[in-house]
Coordinates of C-alpha atoms in Angstrom, one line a residue:
X1 CA 0.0 0.0 0.0
X2 CA 1.5 3.3 -1.0
X3 CA 1.4 6.3 1.3
X4 CA 0.4 9.6 -0.3
X5 CA 1.6 13.1 0.6
X6 CA -0.6 15.9 -0.7
X7 CA 1.0 19.2 -1.1
X8 CA -1.4 22.1 -1.7
X9 CA 0.4 25.2 -2.8
X10 CA -1.4 28.4 -1.9
X11 CA -1.1 32.0 -3.0
X12 CA 1.8 33.7 -1.4
X13 CA 2.1 37.5 -1.1
X14 CA 4.9 39.9 -1.5
X15 CA 8.4 38.6 -2.4
X16 CA 7.3 34.9 -2.2
X17 CA 5.2 35.1 -5.3
X18 CA 7.4 34.2 -8.3
X19 CA 5.9 34.2 -11.8
X20 CA 6.8 31.5 -14.3
X21 CA 8.9 32.1 -17.4
X22 CA 7.4 31.9 -20.9
X23 CA 8.4 31.4 -24.5
X24 CA 7.6 34.4 -26.8
X25 CA 5.8 33.2 -29.9
X26 CA 6.6 36.2 -32.0
X27 CA 4.4 39.0 -33.3
X28 CA 1.2 39.8 -31.4
X29 CA -0.1 42.8 -33.5
X30 CA 0.0 44.7 -30.2
X31 CA -2.7 42.3 -28.7
X32 CA -2.4 41.9 -24.9
X33 CA -0.6 38.8 -23.7
X34 CA -2.5 36.5 -21.4
X35 CA 0.2 36.3 -18.7
X36 CA 0.0 33.0 -16.8
X37 CA 1.5 33.1 -13.3
X38 CA 2.6 29.6 -12.0
X39 CA 2.9 29.6 -8.2
X40 CA 5.1 26.7 -7.0
X41 CA 7.6 26.4 -4.2
X42 CA 11.3 26.2 -5.2
X43 CA 11.6 23.0 -3.1
X44 CA 9.2 20.3 -2.1
X45 CA 10.2 17.7 0.5
X46 CA 8.9 14.1 0.5
X47 CA 9.6 11.8 3.4
X48 CA 10.6 8.4 2.3
X49 CA 9.3 5.2 3.9
X50 CA 11.8 2.6 5.2
X51 CA 10.0 -0.2 3.4
X52 CA 7.3 1.0 1.0
X53 CA 7.0 3.4 -1.9
X54 CA 5.5 6.8 -1.2
X55 CA 3.9 9.3 -3.6
X56 CA 3.9 13.1 -3.6
X57 CA 1.3 15.2 -5.3
X58 CA 2.2 18.6 -6.5
X59 CA -0.5 21.1 -7.4
X60 CA 0.3 24.5 -8.8
X61 CA -1.8 27.6 -8.2
X62 CA -2.4 29.4 -11.5
X63 CA -3.5 33.0 -12.2
X64 CA -4.1 34.7 -15.6
X65 CA -4.4 38.3 -16.6
X66 CA -7.0 37.9 -19.4
X67 CA -8.8 34.6 -18.7
X68 CA -10.9 33.3 -15.8
X69 CA -11.0 29.6 -16.6
X70 CA -8.2 27.2 -17.6
X71 CA -10.0 25.4 -20.4
X72 CA -7.5 26.8 -23.0
X73 CA -4.5 25.6 -21.0
X74 CA -2.6 22.3 -21.2
X75 CA 0.1 20.9 -18.9
X76 CA 3.2 19.0 -19.3
X77 CA 5.4 17.9 -16.4
X78 CA 8.9 16.9 -17.0
X79 CA 11.7 15.4 -14.9
X80 CA 15.4 15.7 -15.4
X81 CA 17.4 12.5 -15.8
X82 CA 20.6 11.4 -17.4
X83 CA 20.4 9.7 -20.8
X84 CA 22.6 6.9 -22.1
X85 CA 25.4 9.4 -22.8
X86 CA 25.4 10.7 -19.2
X87 CA 23.9 14.0 -20.2
X88 CA 20.9 15.6 -18.5
X89 CA 17.7 15.8 -20.4
X90 CA 14.0 16.5 -19.7
X91 CA 11.6 13.6 -20.1
X92 CA 7.7 13.8 -19.7
X93 CA 6.2 12.5 -16.5
X94 CA 2.6 13.8 -16.6
X95 CA 0.0 15.7 -18.5
X96 CA -2.4 16.6 -15.7
X97 CA -2.5 19.8 -13.7
X98 CA -1.6 17.8 -10.6
X99 CA 1.7 15.9 -10.8
X100 CA 2.1 12.7 -8.9
X101 CA 5.5 11.1 -8.4
X102 CA 6.4 7.9 -6.7
X103 CA 9.6 7.4 -4.6
X104 CA 11.0 4.1 -3.5
X105 CA 13.1 3.8 -0.3
X106 CA 16.3 3.9 -2.4
X107 CA 15.3 7.0 -4.3
X108 CA 17.4 9.4 -2.1
X109 CA 18.7 11.9 -4.6
X110 CA 17.0 15.3 -5.3
X111 CA 14.8 15.4 -8.4
X112 CA 14.5 18.4 -10.7
X113 CA 11.0 18.7 -12.3
X114 CA 9.3 21.5 -14.2
X115 CA 5.8 22.4 -15.3
X116 CA 5.2 23.7 -18.8
X117 CA 1.8 25.4 -19.3
X118 CA 0.7 26.0 -22.9
X119 CA -1.9 28.7 -23.5
X120 CA -3.8 27.8 -26.7
X121 CA -5.4 31.2 -27.2
X122 CA -4.5 32.9 -30.5
X123 CA -1.0 34.1 -30.2
X124 CA -0.8 32.2 -26.8
X125 CA 2.5 31.5 -25.1
X126 CA 4.1 28.7 -23.2
X127 CA 5.0 29.3 -19.5
X128 CA 7.1 27.2 -17.3
X129 CA 8.3 26.9 -13.7
X130 CA 11.0 24.5 -12.2
X131 CA 11.3 23.1 -8.7
X132 CA 13.2 20.4 -6.9
X133 CA 11.7 17.5 -5.0
X134 CA 14.0 16.7 -2.1
X135 CA 13.6 13.2 -0.7
X136 CA 14.1 12.9 3.1
X137 CA 15.5 9.7 4.3
X138 CA 13.7 9.0 7.6
X139 CA 15.5 10.5 10.6
X140 CA 18.6 11.4 8.5
X141 CA 18.1 15.0 9.4
X142 CA 16.0 15.5 12.5
X143 CA 15.5 17.3 15.8
X144 CA 15.0 14.5 18.3
X145 CA 12.8 15.4 21.3
X146 CA 12.9 13.7 24.7
X147 CA 9.6 13.9 26.5
X148 CA 8.2 12.5 29.7
X149 CA 4.5 11.5 29.4
X150 CA 2.5 9.5 31.9
X151 CA 5.6 8.1 33.6
X152 CA 7.3 7.0 30.3
X153 CA 10.2 8.3 28.3
X154 CA 9.0 9.3 24.8
X155 CA 11.4 10.0 21.9
X156 CA 9.8 12.3 19.3
X157 CA 11.2 14.0 16.2
X158 CA 10.9 16.8 13.8
X159 CA 11.9 14.9 10.7
X160 CA 13.0 17.0 7.8
X161 CA 14.2 20.5 7.1
X162 CA 12.6 23.8 8.0
X163 CA 9.0 24.2 7.3
X164 CA 9.0 20.8 5.5
X165 CA 9.8 19.1 8.8
X166 CA 7.2 16.5 10.0
X167 CA 6.3 16.5 13.7
X168 CA 6.3 12.9 15.0
X169 CA 5.4 13.0 18.7
X170 CA 6.5 9.4 19.4
X171 CA 8.9 8.5 16.6
X172 CA 10.3 5.5 18.4
X173 CA 6.9 3.9 18.9
X174 CA 5.9 4.7 15.3
X175 CA 8.9 2.9 13.9
X176 CA 9.5 0.1 16.4
X177 CA 5.9 -0.6 17.4
X178 CA 6.6 -0.4 21.1
X179 CA 7.5 2.2 23.8
X180 CA 11.1 3.3 24.3
X181 CA 12.5 0.5 26.5
X182 CA 14.0 2.5 29.3
X183 CA 12.9 3.1 32.8
X184 CA 13.4 6.0 35.2
X185 CA 13.0 9.8 35.0
X186 CA 14.6 11.2 31.8
X187 CA 17.5 13.6 32.3
X188 CA 19.2 14.3 29.0
X189 CA 19.4 13.5 25.3
X190 CA 22.7 13.5 23.5
X191 CA 23.4 13.1 19.8
X192 CA 26.7 12.1 18.2
X193 CA 27.0 12.1 14.4
X194 CA 30.4 10.4 14.1
X195 CA 30.1 7.7 16.7
X196 CA 32.6 5.0 15.9
X197 CA 36.2 4.8 14.8
X198 CA 37.8 7.7 12.9
X199 CA 39.7 5.0 11.0
X200 CA 36.4 3.9 9.5
X201 CA 35.0 0.4 8.7
X202 CA 38.3 -1.4 9.1
X203 CA 37.8 -0.9 12.8
X204 CA 34.2 0.2 13.5
X205 CA 32.2 2.3 11.0
X206 CA 31.0 5.6 12.2
X207 CA 27.2 6.1 12.6
X208 CA 24.9 8.8 14.0
X209 CA 23.6 7.8 17.4
X210 CA 21.3 9.1 20.2
X211 CA 21.9 8.7 23.9
X212 CA 18.9 8.9 26.1
X213 CA 19.8 9.2 29.8
X214 CA 17.5 8.7 32.8
X215 CA 18.3 8.3 36.5
X216 CA 18.3 4.6 36.1
X217 CA 19.7 3.8 32.6
X218 CA 21.2 5.0 29.4
X219 CA 19.8 3.8 26.1
X220 CA 22.2 4.1 23.1
X221 CA 20.6 3.7 19.7
X222 CA 21.3 4.3 16.0
X223 CA 19.7 7.6 15.1
X224 CA 18.2 6.4 11.8
X225 CA 17.2 2.7 12.5
X226 CA 16.7 3.1 16.3
X227 CA 18.5 -0.2 16.7
X228 CA 20.2 -0.4 20.1
X229 CA 24.0 -0.2 19.9
X230 CA 25.2 -1.2 23.4
X231 CA 23.5 -1.7 26.7
X232 CA 24.5 0.5 29.6
X233 CA 25.5 -2.4 31.7
X234 CA 27.6 -3.7 28.9
X235 CA 29.3 -0.3 28.5
X236 CA 30.0 -0.3 32.3
X237 CA 30.9 -4.0 32.4
X238 CA 33.7 -3.1 34.7
X239 CA 31.2 -2.5 37.5
X240 CA 29.7 -6.0 37.1
X241 CA 33.2 -7.5 37.2
X242 CA 33.9 -5.6 40.4
X243 CA 30.5 -6.8 41.8
X244 CA 29.1 -3.3 41.9
X245 CA 25.4 -3.5 41.0
X246 CA 24.5 0.0 42.0
X247 CA 24.1 1.7 38.7
X248 CA 23.3 5.4 39.0
X249 CA 23.9 7.2 35.7
X250 CA 24.4 10.9 36.0
X251 CA 25.8 12.4 32.8
X252 CA 27.7 11.4 29.6
X253 CA 29.8 13.3 27.0
X254 CA 31.4 12.2 23.8
X255 CA 33.7 13.8 21.3
X256 CA 34.4 11.4 18.4
X257 CA 34.9 13.9 15.6
X258 CA 38.3 15.4 14.9
X259 CA 40.1 15.8 17.2
X260 CA 38.7 12.7 19.0
X261 CA 38.7 12.9 22.7
X262 CA 36.9 9.7 23.7
X263 CA 33.8 9.2 25.8
X264 CA 33.4 10.1 29.5
X265 CA 30.6 9.4 31.9
X266 CA 29.7 9.7 35.5
X267 CA 27.9 6.9 37.4
X268 CA 27.2 7.2 41.1
X269 CA 29.9 9.8 41.6
X270 CA 32.7 8.0 39.8
X271 CA 34.2 8.8 36.4
X272 CA 34.7 6.3 33.6
X273 CA 36.3 6.8 30.1
X274 CA 36.2 4.9 26.8
X275 CA 38.4 5.0 23.8
X276 CA 37.0 6.9 20.7
X277 CA 36.3 3.8 18.7
X278 CA 32.6 3.4 19.1
X279 CA 32.8 0.2 21.2
X280 CA 32.1 2.0 24.5
X281 CA 34.4 -0.2 26.6
X282 CA 34.7 1.9 29.7
X283 CA 37.4 1.8 32.4
X284 CA 37.8 3.9 35.6
X285 CA 39.2 7.4 35.1
X286 CA 41.5 8.2 38.0
X287 CA 43.8 11.1 39.0
X288 CA 47.0 11.6 36.9
X289 CA 48.8 12.7 40.1
X290 CA 48.0 10.8 43.2
X291 CA 49.0 13.9 45.2
X292 CA 45.9 15.7 43.8
X293 CA 43.5 12.9 44.6
X294 CA 40.4 14.1 46.4
X295 CA 36.7 13.7 46.4
X296 CA 34.6 15.5 43.8
X297 CA 31.2 15.9 42.3
X298 CA 31.3 16.6 38.6
X299 CA 28.1 18.2 37.3
X300 CA 29.1 19.9 34.0
X301 CA 31.5 18.9 31.2
X302 CA 32.7 20.4 27.9
X303 CA 35.1 19.2 25.2
X304 CA 38.2 21.2 24.6
X305 CA 39.8 20.6 21.2
X306 CA 43.3 19.2 21.5
X307 CA 43.2 19.0 25.3
X308 CA 40.5 16.7 26.4
X309 CA 37.5 17.6 28.6
X310 CA 37.0 20.4 31.0
X311 CA 34.9 19.4 34.1
X312 CA 33.3 21.4 36.8
X313 CA 33.5 20.1 40.4
X314 CA 30.5 21.4 42.2
X315 CA 31.6 20.0 45.5
X316 CA 34.9 22.0 45.6
X317 CA 33.8 24.9 43.2
X318 CA 36.7 24.2 40.8
X319 CA 37.6 23.2 37.3
X320 CA 39.4 20.0 36.4
X321 CA 40.6 18.5 33.1
X322 CA 41.2 15.2 31.4
X323 CA 43.6 14.3 28.7
X324 CA 42.7 12.7 25.3
X325 CA 42.0 9.0 25.4
X326 CA 42.8 7.7 22.0
X327 CA 44.5 4.3 22.4
X328 CA 44.7 3.5 18.7
X329 CA 47.8 1.3 18.6
X330 CA 46.5 -1.5 20.7
X331 CA 43.3 -0.5 22.6
X332 CA 40.9 -0.8 19.7
X333 CA 42.1 -4.3 18.9
X334 CA 41.3 -5.4 22.4
X335 CA 37.9 -3.6 22.4
X336 CA 37.0 -5.1 19.0
X337 CA 37.8 -8.6 20.1
X338 CA 35.9 -8.2 23.3
X339 CA 32.9 -6.3 22.0
X340 CA 32.3 -7.8 18.6
X341 CA 33.4 -11.4 19.2
X342 CA 32.7 -11.8 22.9
X343 CA 36.3 -12.6 23.8
X344 CA 36.3 -11.9 27.5
X345 CA 40.1 -12.4 27.7
X346 CA 40.5 -9.0 26.0
X347 CA 38.6 -7.1 28.8
X348 CA 41.1 -6.0 31.5
X349 CA 39.4 -5.3 34.9
X350 CA 42.6 -3.9 36.3
X351 CA 43.0 -1.3 33.6
X352 CA 42.6 2.4 34.6
X353 CA 42.7 5.6 32.6
X354 CA 44.9 8.1 34.5
X355 CA 43.7 11.3 33.0
X356 CA 42.0 13.5 35.7
X357 CA 44.0 16.5 36.8
X358 CA 43.8 20.0 38.1
X359 CA 43.9 22.9 35.6
X360 CA 47.1 24.4 36.9
X361 CA 48.7 27.6 35.7
X362 CA 51.1 28.5 32.9
X363 CA 54.3 29.7 34.8
X364 CA 54.9 32.3 32.2
X365 CA 51.5 33.9 32.2
X366 CA 49.4 34.4 35.4
X367 CA 45.8 33.1 35.5
X368 CA 43.1 35.7 35.6
X369 CA 41.0 33.6 38.0
X370 CA 41.8 30.7 40.3
X371 CA 40.5 27.5 38.7
X372 CA 40.8 25.7 42.0
X373 CA 38.2 27.9 43.7
X374 CA 35.8 30.2 41.9
X375 CA 33.7 30.7 45.0
X376 CA 31.0 28.8 46.8
X377 CA 28.4 31.4 45.7
X378 CA 28.7 30.2 42.1
X379 CA 26.0 28.0 40.5
X380 CA 27.1 26.5 37.2
X381 CA 24.6 26.8 34.4
X382 CA 26.5 25.4 31.4
X383 CA 29.9 25.0 29.8
X384 CA 30.5 25.3 26.0
X385 CA 33.5 25.1 23.7
X386 CA 34.3 28.1 21.5
X387 CA 36.7 28.9 18.6
X388 CA 38.1 32.4 18.2
X389 CA 41.2 33.8 16.5
X390 CA 42.4 30.4 15.6
X391 CA 42.2 29.1 19.2
X392 CA 39.8 26.9 21.1
X393 CA 38.5 27.4 24.6
X394 CA 35.7 26.8 27.0
X395 CA 33.2 29.4 28.3
X396 CA 31.8 28.4 31.7
X397 CA 28.6 30.3 32.6
X398 CA 27.7 30.7 36.3
X399 CA 25.2 32.6 38.4
X400 CA 26.4 34.2 41.6
X401 CA 24.1 34.0 44.5
X402 CA 26.0 36.9 46.2
X403 CA 25.8 39.6 43.6
X404 CA 23.0 38.1 41.5
X405 CA 25.0 38.5 38.3
X406 CA 26.1 36.1 35.6
X407 CA 29.8 35.2 35.6
X408 CA 31.5 33.7 32.5
X409 CA 35.0 32.1 32.9
X410 CA 37.2 31.6 29.9
X411 CA 39.6 28.6 29.8
X412 CA 42.0 28.8 26.9
X413 CA 43.4 25.8 25.2
X414 CA 46.4 27.8 24.0
X415 CA 47.5 28.2 27.6
X416 CA 48.3 24.5 28.1
X417 CA 51.6 23.0 27.1
X418 CA 55.3 23.5 28.0
X419 CA 55.8 26.2 25.3
X420 CA 52.5 28.1 25.9
X421 CA 52.7 31.8 26.0
X422 CA 49.1 32.6 27.1
X423 CA 47.1 32.2 30.3
X424 CA 45.1 29.1 30.8
X425 CA 42.4 31.0 32.8
X426 CA 42.3 33.8 30.3
X427 CA 39.4 36.0 31.2
X428 CA 36.4 36.5 33.5
X429 CA 33.3 38.5 32.4
X430 CA 30.3 39.7 34.5
X431 CA 26.9 41.0 33.4
X432 CA 23.4 41.4 34.8
X433 CA 20.5 39.2 33.8
X434 CA 17.9 41.2 31.9
X435 CA 15.0 42.4 34.0
X436 CA 12.4 39.8 35.0
X437 CA 14.5 36.8 34.1
X438 CA 14.9 34.1 36.7
X439 CA 18.2 32.2 36.9
X440 CA 16.3 29.0 37.4
X441 CA 15.0 29.1 33.9
X442 CA 18.2 30.3 32.1
X443 CA 19.6 28.0 29.4
X444 CA 22.9 28.7 27.6
X445 CA 24.8 27.6 24.5
X446 CA 27.6 28.7 22.2
X447 CA 28.9 27.9 18.7
X448 CA 32.4 27.9 17.3
X449 CA 31.3 30.2 14.4
X450 CA 30.7 33.2 16.8
X451 CA 33.8 33.0 18.8
X452 CA 33.5 34.2 22.4
X453 CA 29.7 34.7 22.3
X454 CA 27.2 33.0 24.5
X455 CA 23.5 32.7 23.7
X456 CA 21.1 32.4 26.6
X457 CA 17.3 32.2 27.0
X458 CA 14.8 32.9 29.7
X459 CA 11.1 33.5 29.6
X460 CA 10.1 34.1 26.0
X461 CA 13.4 35.8 24.9
X462 CA 16.7 34.8 23.6
X463 CA 19.8 37.0 24.1
X464 CA 23.4 37.0 22.9
X465 CA 26.4 38.3 24.8
X466 CA 29.4 39.1 22.8
X467 CA 32.8 38.9 24.6
X468 CA 34.8 39.3 21.4
X469 CA 34.9 43.1 22.1
X470 CA 36.6 45.0 24.9
X471 CA 33.3 45.8 26.6
X472 CA 30.9 42.8 26.4
X473 CA 27.6 43.6 24.6
X474 CA 24.3 42.1 25.5
X475 CA 21.5 42.3 22.9
X476 CA 18.1 40.8 22.3
X477 CA 18.1 38.1 19.5
X478 CA 14.6 36.9 19.5
X479 CA 11.3 37.3 21.4
X480 CA 8.4 34.9 21.1
X481 CA 5.1 36.7 20.3
X482 CA 3.3 34.9 23.1
X483 CA 4.6 36.3 26.5
X484 CA 3.4 33.2 28.3
X485 CA 5.6 30.8 26.3
X486 CA 8.8 29.7 28.1
X487 CA 12.0 28.8 26.2
X488 CA 13.5 25.9 28.2
X489 CA 16.5 24.9 26.1
X490 CA 19.0 26.1 23.4
X491 CA 21.1 24.1 21.0
X492 CA 22.6 24.6 17.6
X493 CA 22.2 21.9 15.0
X494 CA 25.9 21.5 15.4
X495 CA 28.0 23.8 17.5
X496 CA 31.4 22.3 16.7
X497 CA 31.6 21.7 13.0
X498 CA 29.9 21.9 9.6
X499 CA 29.6 19.3 6.8
X500 CA 29.0 19.6 3.1
X501 CA 28.8 17.6 -0.1
X502 CA 29.8 17.9 -3.8
X503 CA 27.2 19.3 -6.2
X504 CA 28.2 16.5 -8.6
X505 CA 29.7 13.4 -6.9
X506 CA 31.1 12.3 -10.3
X507 CA 33.0 15.6 -10.8
X508 CA 35.8 16.3 -8.3
X509 CA 35.9 19.9 -9.5
X510 CA 32.2 20.6 -8.9
X511 CA 31.0 23.1 -6.4
X512 CA 31.2 22.2 -2.7
X513 CA 27.9 22.9 -0.9
X514 CA 27.9 23.5 2.8
X515 CA 24.9 22.4 5.0
X516 CA 25.3 25.4 7.3
X517 CA 24.4 23.3 10.3
X518 CA 26.2 25.7 12.8
X519 CA 24.1 28.6 11.7
X520 CA 20.8 27.0 12.8
X521 CA 19.7 27.6 16.4
X522 CA 17.0 25.5 18.0
X523 CA 15.0 26.1 21.1
X524 CA 12.6 24.0 23.1
X525 CA 9.3 25.7 24.0
X526 CA 6.9 25.1 26.9
X527 CA 3.4 26.3 26.1
X528 CA 2.1 25.3 29.6
X529 CA 0.3 22.1 30.7
X530 CA 1.9 19.2 28.9
X531 CA 2.5 20.9 25.5
X532 CA 5.8 21.6 24.0
X533 CA 7.4 22.6 20.7
X534 CA 10.7 23.1 18.8
X535 CA 11.7 26.5 17.4
X536 CA 14.3 26.8 14.7
X537 CA 16.0 29.9 13.2
X538 CA 18.9 30.6 11.0
X539 CA 21.5 33.1 12.1
X540 CA 23.8 35.3 9.9
X541 CA 27.6 35.4 10.3
X542 CA 27.0 38.4 12.5
X543 CA 24.9 36.3 14.9
X544 CA 21.7 38.0 14.0
X545 CA 18.4 36.3 12.9
X546 CA 18.7 35.9 9.1
X547 CA 16.0 38.2 7.6
X548 CA 15.8 36.0 4.5
X549 CA 15.0 32.8 6.4
X550 CA 11.8 31.7 8.0
X551 CA 11.6 31.1 11.7
X552 CA 9.9 27.8 12.0
X553 CA 7.9 26.6 15.0
X554 CA 7.0 22.9 15.3
X555 CA 4.2 22.2 17.7
X556 CA 2.6 18.9 18.8
X557 CA 5.0 17.5 21.5
X558 CA 4.4 16.9 25.2
X559 CA 6.5 18.5 27.9
X560 CA 10.1 18.5 26.6
X561 CA 13.0 17.4 28.8
X562 CA 15.8 17.8 26.3
X563 CA 16.4 17.8 22.5
X564 CA 19.2 17.6 20.0
X565 CA 19.8 17.5 16.2
X566 CA 21.2 14.5 14.3
X567 CA 22.3 14.2 10.7
X568 CA 23.5 11.2 8.6
X569 CA 26.6 12.5 6.9

């Protein structure tokens, strides 16, 4: 049974109304031309099915300057395809006003089609309009949305791009025919597009994945098929070997794209780390220097390119760091034999990862703030990696209960290393929360494109604070039209890197087309009750809302706990 998608194209005002082109037939003896305006979108999205063919129906909206009816008009739809010589040519695919096209699961490439409208009046003309049909592989480009409804974790999605995105409140159940098999209260959703080995399929092919974390379990699944990758107990097999059955997952972080840092998680107050090979074989992470060993409570973590992870110890109000865990020479072999082939002899219970350390200080350049004690009045909100002037760093955003201000701490990757000539703790910034905003509702994010800039939301507003200038500047980025709506989370589609593709895979000199993932900012919305939504907007290089792009709001979810974007690249 085919599934049909009906696309009704309505009249658009202003700059969105594009008239079709026409072929001039010659002399008109100064008679008026019956101008035919063909209103079609430039792109139509069709969501493929994983098993069956789907059809898309495209109906144009026509208007004429001299005629009311369309009896004198005929239609010819054509699709672009390569001939036997490898050249593109137009071939007929329909003669009705409404064009119906069928797409099989393997029809993943964009399809160019055009409508030719022939006016058969005396001295009539031919008019045409071209558009692209963009197939959407299910969940290949999606916002995934973690909800908590009636005591159950629910994984929803906005599947597809922009206004063409399809809201699926319970995507996992729709595809798998059952509830998401995880218990407990949901805490976070994490996406990783490059989960696996950077060396590719010879070790463990990379894939996009989703981590759903609760206070009882972590569910790791492929982001397209929803197939479970590893069970949490298998990931932390070390605990079972040591007869520790008290699993209390707290948080998890990955960085498996260049430069790979590995995976790190906290369970019941203890840290564990896994090699960046996608096998998720975790071993205890312990202090590099036994003299520094002390108790801690890590609540926030951020990757730092070339260094490892920066961690915040809430118990001692300090920052800590890890090194990079990339045991390529022998580690992945052991993990592969153990994980793929069940060879228990290649799991080493006595192995530890000695990476945890204090931040320290560059002896040549004094720290601007003390990383071992930022004050017991600080409440950490979030930590995000940035990129500015060719350097990476982490911006840690805190709220001070003493002065009621926001404090942002800058940890600079260029300050680490024996030859470093810059401070590790490079700067500290302070600013007031805008009036009426409660710190309990503030969410923060950053993106490498915008350097030392943080974006934060509270109430129905999104702000940006630019630390790239001598005097930080705070400005309003977006305000939801409904003052009762609450923005509960902020995330870029990808805050760390962009991807692209060749316009013609068969021509290595063809144009490279970027996806612009880092330019898209998403926000989770709370409408009150048990209703939530996802907001998406494109920003300019100046970190302003792009006036030429639509701000899209996707409604239809329950109360949102967390969300994230995933793409199959």
